[in-house]
Amino acid sequence: MCWCVAMSETTDELVRREIFKAEVRRWAARIGVEVKEIHLRPMRRKWASASRRGRLTFNTELLAQPPAFQREVIVHELLHLKLGNGRHAKLFRALLRAYLGEDMRSSS
């Protein structure tokens, strides 16, 4: 593989990551939560996690998913920051539906 192709793939990946992080920040502002850190890394069992300190970690495989699913994961994690990392109670589910509307998967 030519180094210029590898460089292009790396650049494309960086651009996708930055666009994704910008989307997270946009949703955080809309929902009214402060995100202190946004990380992307391979994760074995889940799409994302949120810490009480405002750190969000997303699975790198999420970047290859459709935008509607990415939004659902982003909003889901931001609501954990807003409401606390507890269970998915009625308020949590209601807010998820309110923010995402038609974008939500029917199984959520």
PDB file of N, CA and C in Angstrom:
ATOM      1  N   MET A   1       0.839  -1.179   0.000  1.00  0.00           N
ATOM      2  CA  MET A   1       0.000   0.000   0.000  1.00  0.00           C
ATOM      3  C   MET A   1       0.885   1.244   0.000  1.00  0.00           C
ATOM      4  N   CYS A   2       0.564   2.167  -0.836  1.00  0.00           N
ATOM      5  CA  CYS A   2       1.293   3.430  -0.920  1.00  0.00           C
ATOM      6  C   CYS A   2       1.069   4.239   0.362  1.00  0.00           C
ATOM      7  N   TRP A   3       2.099   4.937   0.848  1.00  0.00           N
ATOM      8  CA  TRP A   3       1.966   5.726   2.064  1.00  0.00           C
ATOM      9  C   TRP A   3       0.902   6.806   1.910  1.00  0.00           C
ATOM     10  N   CYS A   4       0.695   7.296   0.674  1.00  0.00           N
ATOM     11  CA  CYS A   4      -0.302   8.349   0.479  1.00  0.00           C
ATOM     12  C   CYS A   4      -1.721   7.811   0.678  1.00  0.00           C
ATOM     13  N   VAL A   5      -1.972   6.533   0.340  1.00  0.00           N
ATOM     14  CA  VAL A   5      -3.282   5.924   0.576  1.00  0.00           C
ATOM     15  C   VAL A   5      -3.487   5.734   2.073  1.00  0.00           C
ATOM     16  N   ALA A   6      -2.466   5.242   2.750  1.00  0.00           N
ATOM     17  CA  ALA A   6      -2.564   5.057   4.197  1.00  0.00           C
ATOM     18  C   ALA A   6      -2.785   6.392   4.890  1.00  0.00           C
ATOM     19  N   MET A   7      -2.108   7.432   4.434  1.00  0.00           N
ATOM     20  CA  MET A   7      -2.266   8.762   5.017  1.00  0.00           C
ATOM     21  C   MET A   7      -3.683   9.266   4.794  1.00  0.00           C
ATOM     22  N   SER A   8      -4.236   9.021   3.607  1.00  0.00           N
ATOM     23  CA  SER A   8      -5.594   9.449   3.291  1.00  0.00           C
ATOM     24  C   SER A   8      -6.607   8.749   4.189  1.00  0.00           C
ATOM     25  N   GLU A   9      -6.434   7.433   4.416  1.00  0.00           N
ATOM     26  CA  GLU A   9      -7.323   6.691   5.294  1.00  0.00           C
ATOM     27  C   GLU A   9      -7.233   7.231   6.716  1.00  0.00           C
ATOM     28  N   THR A  10      -6.049   7.531   7.167  1.00  0.00           N
ATOM     29  CA  THR A  10      -5.866   8.083   8.500  1.00  0.00           C
ATOM     30  C   THR A  10      -6.539   9.441   8.600  1.00  0.00           C
ATOM     31  N   THR A  11      -6.371  10.281   7.596  1.00  0.00           N
ATOM     32  CA  THR A  11      -6.999  11.594   7.579  1.00  0.00           C
ATOM     33  C   THR A  11      -8.512  11.456   7.585  1.00  0.00           C
ATOM     34  N   ASP A  12      -9.057  10.545   6.784  1.00  0.00           N
ATOM     35  CA  ASP A  12     -10.502  10.315   6.755  1.00  0.00           C
ATOM     36  C   ASP A  12     -11.012   9.892   8.129  1.00  0.00           C
ATOM     37  N   GLU A  13     -10.275   9.022   8.785  1.00  0.00           N
ATOM     38  CA  GLU A  13     -10.668   8.563  10.122  1.00  0.00           C
ATOM     39  C   GLU A  13     -10.665   9.726  11.115  1.00  0.00           C
ATOM     40  N   LEU A  14      -9.640  10.552  11.063  1.00  0.00           N
ATOM     41  CA  LEU A  14      -9.576  11.713  11.959  1.00  0.00           C
ATOM     42  C   LEU A  14     -10.735  12.669  11.711  1.00  0.00           C
ATOM     43  N   VAL A  15     -11.066  12.887  10.460  1.00  0.00           N
ATOM     44  CA  VAL A  15     -12.186  13.764  10.121  1.00  0.00           C
ATOM     45  C   VAL A  15     -13.484  13.183  10.661  1.00  0.00           C
ATOM     46  N   ARG A  16     -13.711  11.882  10.479  1.00  0.00           N
ATOM     47  CA  ARG A  16     -14.925  11.237  11.006  1.00  0.00           C
ATOM     48  C   ARG A  16     -15.008  11.382  12.527  1.00  0.00           C
ATOM     49  N   ARG A  17     -13.885  11.198  13.186  1.00  0.00           N
ATOM     50  CA  ARG A  17     -13.859  11.341  14.649  1.00  0.00           C
ATOM     51  C   ARG A  17     -14.220  12.765  15.079  1.00  0.00           C
ATOM     52  N   GLU A  18     -13.642  13.752  14.409  1.00  0.00           N
ATOM     53  CA  GLU A  18     -13.906  15.145  14.782  1.00  0.00           C
ATOM     54  C   GLU A  18     -15.349  15.547  14.487  1.00  0.00           C
ATOM     55  N   ILE A  19     -15.900  15.066  13.386  1.00  0.00           N
ATOM     56  CA  ILE A  19     -17.309  15.337  13.077  1.00  0.00           C
ATOM     57  C   ILE A  19     -18.200  14.700  14.147  1.00  0.00           C
ATOM     58  N   PHE A  20     -17.880  13.482  14.543  1.00  0.00           N
ATOM     59  CA  PHE A  20     -18.648  12.802  15.581  1.00  0.00           C
ATOM     60  C   PHE A  20     -18.575  13.579  16.901  1.00  0.00           C
ATOM     61  N   LYS A  21     -17.380  14.004  17.293  1.00  0.00           N
ATOM     62  CA  LYS A  21     -17.226  14.761  18.541  1.00  0.00           C
ATOM     63  C   LYS A  21     -17.989  16.079  18.485  1.00  0.00           C
ATOM     64  N   ALA A  22     -18.005  16.719  17.329  1.00  0.00           N
ATOM     65  CA  ALA A  22     -18.773  17.959  17.176  1.00  0.00           C
ATOM     66  C   ALA A  22     -20.264  17.686  17.361  1.00  0.00           C
ATOM     67  N   GLU A  23     -20.728  16.557  16.854  1.00  0.00           N
ATOM     68  CA  GLU A  23     -22.131  16.169  17.030  1.00  0.00           C
ATOM     69  C   GLU A  23     -22.440  15.936  18.512  1.00  0.00           C
ATOM     70  N   VAL A  24     -21.530  15.313  19.231  1.00  0.00           N
ATOM     71  CA  VAL A  24     -21.714  15.105  20.672  1.00  0.00           C
ATOM     72  C   VAL A  24     -21.819  16.454  21.372  1.00  0.00           C
ATOM     73  N   ARG A  25     -20.927  17.394  21.049  1.00  0.00           N
ATOM     74  CA  ARG A  25     -20.954  18.715  21.691  1.00  0.00           C
ATOM     75  C   ARG A  25     -22.242  19.469  21.360  1.00  0.00           C
ATOM     76  N   ARG A  26     -22.723  19.325  20.108  1.00  0.00           N
ATOM     77  CA  ARG A  26     -23.963  19.993  19.699  1.00  0.00           C
ATOM     78  C   ARG A  26     -25.149  19.461  20.512  1.00  0.00           C
ATOM     79  N   TRP A  27     -25.223  18.136  20.642  1.00  0.00           N
ATOM     80  CA  TRP A  27     -26.301  17.548  21.431  1.00  0.00           C
ATOM     81  C   TRP A  27     -26.167  17.897  22.913  1.00  0.00           C
ATOM     82  N   ALA A  28     -24.960  17.951  23.429  1.00  0.00           N
ATOM     83  CA  ALA A  28     -24.751  18.310  24.844  1.00  0.00           C
ATOM     84  C   ALA A  28     -25.296  19.715  25.114  1.00  0.00           C
ATOM     85  N   ALA A  29     -25.029  20.645  24.200  1.00  0.00           N
ATOM     86  CA  ALA A  29     -25.544  22.008  24.366  1.00  0.00           C
ATOM     87  C   ALA A  29     -27.068  22.014  24.320  1.00  0.00           C
ATOM     88  N   ARG A  30     -27.638  21.250  23.414  1.00  0.00           N
ATOM     89  CA  ARG A  30     -29.095  21.192  23.273  1.00  0.00           C
ATOM     90  C   ARG A  30     -29.756  20.600  24.522  1.00  0.00           C
ATOM     91  N   ILE A  31     -29.134  19.570  25.089  1.00  0.00           N
ATOM     92  CA  ILE A  31     -29.693  18.899  26.260  1.00  0.00           C
ATOM     93  C   ILE A  31     -29.355  19.657  27.544  1.00  0.00           C
ATOM     94  N   GLY A  32     -28.303  20.454  27.503  1.00  0.00           N
ATOM     95  CA  GLY A  32     -27.930  21.247  28.664  1.00  0.00           C
ATOM     96  C   GLY A  32     -27.028  20.527  29.649  1.00  0.00           C
ATOM     97  N   VAL A  33     -26.084  19.765  29.133  1.00  0.00           N
ATOM     98  CA  VAL A  33     -25.119  19.085  29.999  1.00  0.00           C
ATOM     99  C   VAL A  33     -23.703  19.475  29.587  1.00  0.00           C
ATOM    100  N   GLU A  34     -22.816  19.422  30.550  1.00  0.00           N
ATOM    101  CA  GLU A  34     -21.407  19.723  30.285  1.00  0.00           C
ATOM    102  C   GLU A  34     -20.640  18.425  30.089  1.00  0.00           C
ATOM    103  N   VAL A  35     -19.982  18.328  28.949  1.00  0.00           N
ATOM    104  CA  VAL A  35     -19.128  17.183  28.665  1.00  0.00           C
ATOM    105  C   VAL A  35     -17.689  17.646  28.820  1.00  0.00           C
ATOM    106  N   LYS A  36     -16.965  16.992  29.702  1.00  0.00           N
ATOM    107  CA  LYS A  36     -15.578  17.396  29.947  1.00  0.00           C
ATOM    108  C   LYS A  36     -14.593  16.711  29.017  1.00  0.00           C
ATOM    109  N   GLU A  37     -14.897  15.453  28.663  1.00  0.00           N
ATOM    110  CA  GLU A  37     -14.013  14.693  27.777  1.00  0.00           C
ATOM    111  C   GLU A  37     -14.843  13.809  26.853  1.00  0.00           C
ATOM    112  N   ILE A  38     -14.387  13.695  25.616  1.00  0.00           N
ATOM    113  CA  ILE A  38     -15.000  12.773  24.657  1.00  0.00           C
ATOM    114  C   ILE A  38     -13.889  11.885  24.112  1.00  0.00           C
ATOM    115  N   HIS A  39     -14.065  10.591  24.271  1.00  0.00           N
ATOM    116  CA  HIS A  39     -13.060   9.642  23.796  1.00  0.00           C
ATOM    117  C   HIS A  39     -13.703   8.628  22.856  1.00  0.00           C
ATOM    118  N   LEU A  40     -12.932   8.160  21.919  1.00  0.00           N
ATOM    119  CA  LEU A  40     -13.339   7.076  21.025  1.00  0.00           C
ATOM    120  C   LEU A  40     -12.278   5.992  21.124  1.00  0.00           C
ATOM    121  N   ARG A  41     -12.719   4.775  21.407  1.00  0.00           N
ATOM    122  CA  ARG A  41     -11.790   3.646  21.496  1.00  0.00           C
ATOM    123  C   ARG A  41     -12.564   2.360  21.246  1.00  0.00           C
ATOM    124  N   PRO A  42     -11.860   1.301  20.877  1.00  0.00           N
ATOM    125  CA  PRO A  42     -12.543   0.021  20.710  1.00  0.00           C
ATOM    126  C   PRO A  42     -13.119  -0.448  22.048  1.00  0.00           C
ATOM    127  N   MET A  43     -14.346  -0.929  22.017  1.00  0.00           N
ATOM    128  CA  MET A  43     -15.002  -1.456  23.218  1.00  0.00           C
ATOM    129  C   MET A  43     -15.588  -2.818  22.853  1.00  0.00           C
ATOM    130  N   ARG A  44     -15.495  -3.766  23.745  1.00  0.00           N
ATOM    131  CA  ARG A  44     -15.933  -5.126  23.433  1.00  0.00           C
ATOM    132  C   ARG A  44     -17.437  -5.338  23.533  1.00  0.00           C
ATOM    133  N   ARG A  45     -18.069  -4.764  24.549  1.00  0.00           N
ATOM    134  CA  ARG A  45     -19.440  -5.162  24.856  1.00  0.00           C
ATOM    135  C   ARG A  45     -20.487  -4.075  24.735  1.00  0.00           C
ATOM    136  N   LYS A  46     -20.112  -2.842  24.520  1.00  0.00           N
ATOM    137  CA  LYS A  46     -21.126  -1.797  24.471  1.00  0.00           C
ATOM    138  C   LYS A  46     -20.725  -0.696  23.492  1.00  0.00           C
ATOM    139  N   TRP A  47     -21.714   0.127  23.194  1.00  0.00           N
ATOM    140  CA  TRP A  47     -21.486   1.218  22.242  1.00  0.00           C
ATOM    141  C   TRP A  47     -20.852   2.431  22.904  1.00  0.00           C
ATOM    142  N   ALA A  48     -21.122   2.629  24.215  1.00  0.00           N
ATOM    143  CA  ALA A  48     -20.606   3.831  24.873  1.00  0.00           C
ATOM    144  C   ALA A  48     -20.741   3.707  26.378  1.00  0.00           C
ATOM    145  N   SER A  49     -20.092   4.641  27.068  1.00  0.00           N
ATOM    146  CA  SER A  49     -20.250   4.744  28.516  1.00  0.00           C
ATOM    147  C   SER A  49     -20.100   6.206  28.925  1.00  0.00           C
ATOM    148  N   ALA A  50     -20.692   6.524  30.080  1.00  0.00           N
ATOM    149  CA  ALA A  50     -20.610   7.887  30.623  1.00  0.00           C
ATOM    150  C   ALA A  50     -20.167   7.804  32.078  1.00  0.00           C
ATOM    151  N   SER A  51     -19.300   8.717  32.473  1.00  0.00           N
ATOM    152  CA  SER A  51     -18.883   8.770  33.875  1.00  0.00           C
ATOM    153  C   SER A  51     -19.551   9.967  34.544  1.00  0.00           C
ATOM    154  N   ARG A  52     -19.659   9.911  35.845  1.00  0.00           N
ATOM    155  CA  ARG A  52     -20.254  11.020  36.605  1.00  0.00           C
ATOM    156  C   ARG A  52     -19.458  12.310  36.469  1.00  0.00           C
ATOM    157  N   ARG A  53     -18.214  12.187  36.104  1.00  0.00           N
ATOM    158  CA  ARG A  53     -17.347  13.369  35.965  1.00  0.00           C
ATOM    159  C   ARG A  53     -17.458  14.047  34.606  1.00  0.00           C
ATOM    160  N   GLY A  54     -18.328  13.544  33.757  1.00  0.00           N
ATOM    161  CA  GLY A  54     -18.531  14.183  32.458  1.00  0.00           C
ATOM    162  C   GLY A  54     -17.688  13.632  31.335  1.00  0.00           C
ATOM    163  N   ARG A  55     -17.166  12.444  31.527  1.00  0.00           N
ATOM    164  CA  ARG A  55     -16.365  11.805  30.477  1.00  0.00           C
ATOM    165  C   ARG A  55     -17.236  10.830  29.699  1.00  0.00           C
ATOM    166  N   LEU A  56     -17.260  10.985  28.376  1.00  0.00           N
ATOM    167  CA  LEU A  56     -17.986  10.075  27.507  1.00  0.00           C
ATOM    168  C   LEU A  56     -16.978   9.284  26.691  1.00  0.00           C
ATOM    169  N   THR A  57     -17.188   7.980  26.629  1.00  0.00           N
ATOM    170  CA  THR A  57     -16.348   7.116  25.814  1.00  0.00           C
ATOM    171  C   THR A  57     -17.254   6.378  24.846  1.00  0.00           C
ATOM    172  N   PHE A  58     -16.917   6.451  23.562  1.00  0.00           N
ATOM    173  CA  PHE A  58     -17.708   5.814  22.523  1.00  0.00           C
ATOM    174  C   PHE A  58     -16.869   4.750  21.820  1.00  0.00           C
ATOM    175  N   ASN A  59     -17.530   3.687  21.432  1.00  0.00           N
ATOM    176  CA  ASN A  59     -16.902   2.610  20.683  1.00  0.00           C
ATOM    177  C   ASN A  59     -16.549   3.126  19.277  1.00  0.00           C
ATOM    178  N   THR A  60     -15.344   2.884  18.826  1.00  0.00           N
ATOM    179  CA  THR A  60     -14.939   3.337  17.487  1.00  0.00           C
ATOM    180  C   THR A  60     -15.808   2.728  16.396  1.00  0.00           C
ATOM    181  N   GLU A  61     -16.384   1.558  16.645  1.00  0.00           N
ATOM    182  CA  GLU A  61     -17.256   0.936  15.646  1.00  0.00           C
ATOM    183  C   GLU A  61     -18.536   1.742  15.411  1.00  0.00           C
ATOM    184  N   LEU A  62     -18.869   2.618  16.343  1.00  0.00           N
ATOM    185  CA  LEU A  62     -20.048   3.462  16.187  1.00  0.00           C
ATOM    186  C   LEU A  62     -19.919   4.388  14.979  1.00  0.00           C
ATOM    187  N   LEU A  63     -18.684   4.746  14.623  1.00  0.00           N
ATOM    188  CA  LEU A  63     -18.457   5.630  13.479  1.00  0.00           C
ATOM    189  C   LEU A  63     -18.921   5.018  12.168  1.00  0.00           C
ATOM    190  N   ALA A  64     -19.016   3.701  12.115  1.00  0.00           N
ATOM    191  CA  ALA A  64     -19.449   3.014  10.892  1.00  0.00           C
ATOM    192  C   ALA A  64     -20.956   2.768  10.865  1.00  0.00           C
ATOM    193  N   GLN A  65     -21.651   3.182  11.909  1.00  0.00           N
ATOM    194  CA  GLN A  65     -23.093   2.954  12.001  1.00  0.00           C
ATOM    195  C   GLN A  65     -23.861   4.114  11.354  1.00  0.00           C
ATOM    196  N   PRO A  66     -25.136   3.908  11.037  1.00  0.00           N
ATOM    197  CA  PRO A  66     -25.947   4.979  10.445  1.00  0.00           C
ATOM    198  C   PRO A  66     -26.073   6.179  11.402  1.00  0.00           C
ATOM    199  N   PRO A  67     -26.194   7.381  10.849  1.00  0.00           N
ATOM    200  CA  PRO A  67     -26.287   8.590  11.683  1.00  0.00           C
ATOM    201  C   PRO A  67     -27.412   8.549  12.724  1.00  0.00           C
ATOM    202  N   ALA A  68     -28.565   7.988  12.383  1.00  0.00           N
ATOM    203  CA  ALA A  68     -29.679   7.930  13.343  1.00  0.00           C
ATOM    204  C   ALA A  68     -29.298   7.088  14.561  1.00  0.00           C
ATOM    205  N   PHE A  69     -28.596   5.987  14.350  1.00  0.00           N
ATOM    206  CA  PHE A  69     -28.169   5.146  15.471  1.00  0.00           C
ATOM    207  C   PHE A  69     -27.096   5.869  16.290  1.00  0.00           C
ATOM    208  N   GLN A  70     -26.169   6.562  15.618  1.00  0.00           N
ATOM    209  CA  GLN A  70     -25.161   7.344  16.333  1.00  0.00           C
ATOM    210  C   GLN A  70     -25.840   8.366  17.242  1.00  0.00           C
ATOM    211  N   ARG A  71     -26.847   9.067  16.709  1.00  0.00           N
ATOM    212  CA  ARG A  71     -27.571  10.068  17.513  1.00  0.00           C
ATOM    213  C   ARG A  71     -28.227   9.423  18.723  1.00  0.00           C
ATOM    214  N   GLU A  72     -28.814   8.254  18.524  1.00  0.00           N
ATOM    215  CA  GLU A  72     -29.471   7.580  19.644  1.00  0.00           C
ATOM    216  C   GLU A  72     -28.473   7.262  20.754  1.00  0.00           C
ATOM    217  N   VAL A  73     -27.309   6.772  20.394  1.00  0.00           N
ATOM    218  CA  VAL A  73     -26.284   6.448  21.393  1.00  0.00           C
ATOM    219  C   VAL A  73     -25.786   7.727  22.066  1.00  0.00           C
ATOM    220  N   ILE A  74     -25.551   8.772  21.292  1.00  0.00           N
ATOM    221  CA  ILE A  74     -25.081  10.046  21.848  1.00  0.00           C
ATOM    222  C   ILE A  74     -26.087  10.588  22.855  1.00  0.00           C
ATOM    223  N   VAL A  75     -27.342  10.694  22.453  1.00  0.00           N
ATOM    224  CA  VAL A  75     -28.370  11.247  23.345  1.00  0.00           C
ATOM    225  C   VAL A  75     -28.548  10.365  24.569  1.00  0.00           C
ATOM    226  N   HIS A  76     -28.514   9.056  24.386  1.00  0.00           N
ATOM    227  CA  HIS A  76     -28.631   8.113  25.499  1.00  0.00           C
ATOM    228  C   HIS A  76     -27.564   8.412  26.560  1.00  0.00           C
ATOM    229  N   GLU A  77     -26.320   8.536  26.133  1.00  0.00           N
ATOM    230  CA  GLU A  77     -25.236   8.773  27.090  1.00  0.00           C
ATOM    231  C   GLU A  77     -25.331  10.162  27.724  1.00  0.00           C
ATOM    232  N   LEU A  78     -25.722  11.157  26.947  1.00  0.00           N
ATOM    233  CA  LEU A  78     -25.870  12.504  27.503  1.00  0.00           C
ATOM    234  C   LEU A  78     -26.990  12.562  28.536  1.00  0.00           C
ATOM    235  N   LEU A  79     -28.040  11.797  28.330  1.00  0.00           N
ATOM    236  CA  LEU A  79     -29.110  11.751  29.322  1.00  0.00           C
ATOM    237  C   LEU A  79     -28.639  11.091  30.610  1.00  0.00           C
ATOM    238  N   HIS A  80     -27.711  10.151  30.522  1.00  0.00           N
ATOM    239  CA  HIS A  80     -27.123   9.599  31.741  1.00  0.00           C
ATOM    240  C   HIS A  80     -26.390  10.696  32.508  1.00  0.00           C
ATOM    241  N   LEU A  81     -25.703  11.597  31.806  1.00  0.00           N
ATOM    242  CA  LEU A  81     -25.033  12.699  32.488  1.00  0.00           C
ATOM    243  C   LEU A  81     -26.057  13.639  33.119  1.00  0.00           C
ATOM    244  N   LYS A  82     -27.131  13.901  32.435  1.00  0.00           N
ATOM    245  CA  LYS A  82     -28.152  14.827  32.921  1.00  0.00           C
ATOM    246  C   LYS A  82     -28.909  14.267  34.123  1.00  0.00           C
ATOM    247  N   LEU A  83     -29.273  12.994  34.052  1.00  0.00           N
ATOM    248  CA  LEU A  83     -30.137  12.396  35.071  1.00  0.00           C
ATOM    249  C   LEU A  83     -29.397  11.516  36.067  1.00  0.00           C
ATOM    250  N   GLY A  84     -28.156  11.244  35.819  1.00  0.00           N
ATOM    251  CA  GLY A  84     -27.412  10.309  36.662  1.00  0.00           C
ATOM    252  C   GLY A  84     -27.339   8.954  35.984  1.00  0.00           C
ATOM    253  N   ASN A  85     -26.395   8.151  36.379  1.00  0.00           N
ATOM    254  CA  ASN A  85     -26.153   6.865  35.721  1.00  0.00           C
ATOM    255  C   ASN A  85     -27.036   5.747  36.269  1.00  0.00           C
ATOM    256  N   GLY A  86     -28.237   6.068  36.633  1.00  0.00           N
ATOM    257  CA  GLY A  86     -29.141   5.054  37.160  1.00  0.00           C
ATOM    258  C   GLY A  86     -29.804   4.248  36.065  1.00  0.00           C
ATOM    259  N   ARG A  87     -30.897   3.649  36.461  1.00  0.00           N
ATOM    260  CA  ARG A  87     -31.647   2.805  35.531  1.00  0.00           C
ATOM    261  C   ARG A  87     -32.314   3.650  34.454  1.00  0.00           C
ATOM    262  N   HIS A  88     -32.876   2.975  33.485  1.00  0.00           N
ATOM    263  CA  HIS A  88     -33.592   3.648  32.404  1.00  0.00           C
ATOM    264  C   HIS A  88     -35.060   3.797  32.804  1.00  0.00           C
ATOM    265  N   ALA A  89     -35.308   4.689  33.745  1.00  0.00           N
ATOM    266  CA  ALA A  89     -36.648   4.895  34.284  1.00  0.00           C
ATOM    267  C   ALA A  89     -37.537   5.599  33.265  1.00  0.00           C
ATOM    268  N   LYS A  90     -38.792   5.807  33.659  1.00  0.00           N
ATOM    269  CA  LYS A  90     -39.766   6.426  32.755  1.00  0.00           C
ATOM    270  C   LYS A  90     -39.303   7.785  32.253  1.00  0.00           C
ATOM    271  N   LEU A  91     -38.758   8.618  33.143  1.00  0.00           N
ATOM    272  CA  LEU A  91     -38.297   9.947  32.728  1.00  0.00           C
ATOM    273  C   LEU A  91     -37.188   9.829  31.688  1.00  0.00           C
ATOM    274  N   PHE A  92     -36.246   8.926  31.917  1.00  0.00           N
ATOM    275  CA  PHE A  92     -35.153   8.714  30.970  1.00  0.00           C
ATOM    276  C   PHE A  92     -35.701   8.353  29.589  1.00  0.00           C
ATOM    277  N   ARG A  93     -36.597   7.377  29.548  1.00  0.00           N
ATOM    278  CA  ARG A  93     -37.168   6.924  28.274  1.00  0.00           C
ATOM    279  C   ARG A  93     -37.995   8.028  27.611  1.00  0.00           C
ATOM    280  N   ALA A  94     -38.729   8.788  28.418  1.00  0.00           N
ATOM    281  CA  ALA A  94     -39.548   9.877  27.873  1.00  0.00           C
ATOM    282  C   ALA A  94     -38.668  10.955  27.248  1.00  0.00           C
ATOM    283  N   LEU A  95     -37.580  11.310  27.918  1.00  0.00           N
ATOM    284  CA  LEU A  95     -36.667  12.319  27.360  1.00  0.00           C
ATOM    285  C   LEU A  95     -35.985  11.803  26.105  1.00  0.00           C
ATOM    286  N   LEU A  96     -35.606  10.545  26.098  1.00  0.00           N
ATOM    287  CA  LEU A  96     -34.983   9.950  24.915  1.00  0.00           C
ATOM    288  C   LEU A  96     -35.935  10.062  23.722  1.00  0.00           C
ATOM    289  N   ARG A  97     -37.196   9.711  23.942  1.00  0.00           N
ATOM    290  CA  ARG A  97     -38.196   9.824  22.865  1.00  0.00           C
ATOM    291  C   ARG A  97     -38.412  11.274  22.463  1.00  0.00           C
ATOM    292  N   ALA A  98     -38.433  12.180  23.431  1.00  0.00           N
ATOM    293  CA  ALA A  98     -38.669  13.600  23.132  1.00  0.00           C
ATOM    294  C   ALA A  98     -37.543  14.179  22.281  1.00  0.00           C
ATOM    295  N   TYR A  99     -36.307  13.835  22.593  1.00  0.00           N
ATOM    296  CA  TYR A  99     -35.177  14.361  21.824  1.00  0.00           C
ATOM    297  C   TYR A  99     -35.028  13.712  20.457  1.00  0.00           C
ATOM    298  N   LEU A 100     -35.318  12.436  20.371  1.00  0.00           N
ATOM    299  CA  LEU A 100     -35.046  11.706  19.130  1.00  0.00           C
ATOM    300  C   LEU A 100     -36.256  11.513  18.236  1.00  0.00           C
ATOM    301  N   GLY A 101     -37.435  11.489  18.809  1.00  0.00           N
ATOM    302  CA  GLY A 101     -38.649  11.335  18.013  1.00  0.00           C
ATOM    303  C   GLY A 101     -38.586  10.143  17.081  1.00  0.00           C
ATOM    304  N   GLU A 102     -38.729  10.407  15.789  1.00  0.00           N
ATOM    305  CA  GLU A 102     -38.775   9.352  14.778  1.00  0.00           C
ATOM    306  C   GLU A 102     -37.437   8.629  14.586  1.00  0.00           C
ATOM    307  N   ASP A 103     -36.342   9.211  15.047  1.00  0.00           N
ATOM    308  CA  ASP A 103     -35.036   8.576  14.879  1.00  0.00           C
ATOM    309  C   ASP A 103     -34.850   7.341  15.754  1.00  0.00           C
ATOM    310  N   MET A 104     -35.654   7.217  16.802  1.00  0.00           N
ATOM    311  CA  MET A 104     -35.459   6.102  17.725  1.00  0.00           C
ATOM    312  C   MET A 104     -35.817   4.769  17.102  1.00  0.00           C
ATOM    313  N   ARG A 105     -35.004   3.769  17.428  1.00  0.00           N
ATOM    314  CA  ARG A 105     -35.327   2.403  17.017  1.00  0.00           C
ATOM    315  C   ARG A 105     -36.571   1.971  17.768  1.00  0.00           C
ATOM    316  N   SER A 106     -37.375   1.167  17.142  1.00  0.00           N
ATOM    317  CA  SER A 106     -38.624   0.727  17.754  1.00  0.00           C
ATOM    318  C   SER A 106     -38.393  -0.127  19.009  1.00  0.00           C
ATOM    319  N   SER A 107     -37.211  -0.716  19.144  1.00  0.00           N
ATOM    320  CA  SER A 107     -36.939  -1.583  20.291  1.00  0.00           C
ATOM    321  C   SER A 107     -36.540  -0.823  21.539  1.00  0.00           C
ATOM    322  N   SER A 108     -36.305   0.478  21.447  1.00  0.00           N
ATOM    323  CA  SER A 108     -35.851   1.233  22.618  1.00  0.00           C
ATOM    324  C   SER A 108     -36.968   1.591  23.556  1.00  0.00           C
TER     325      SER A 108
END
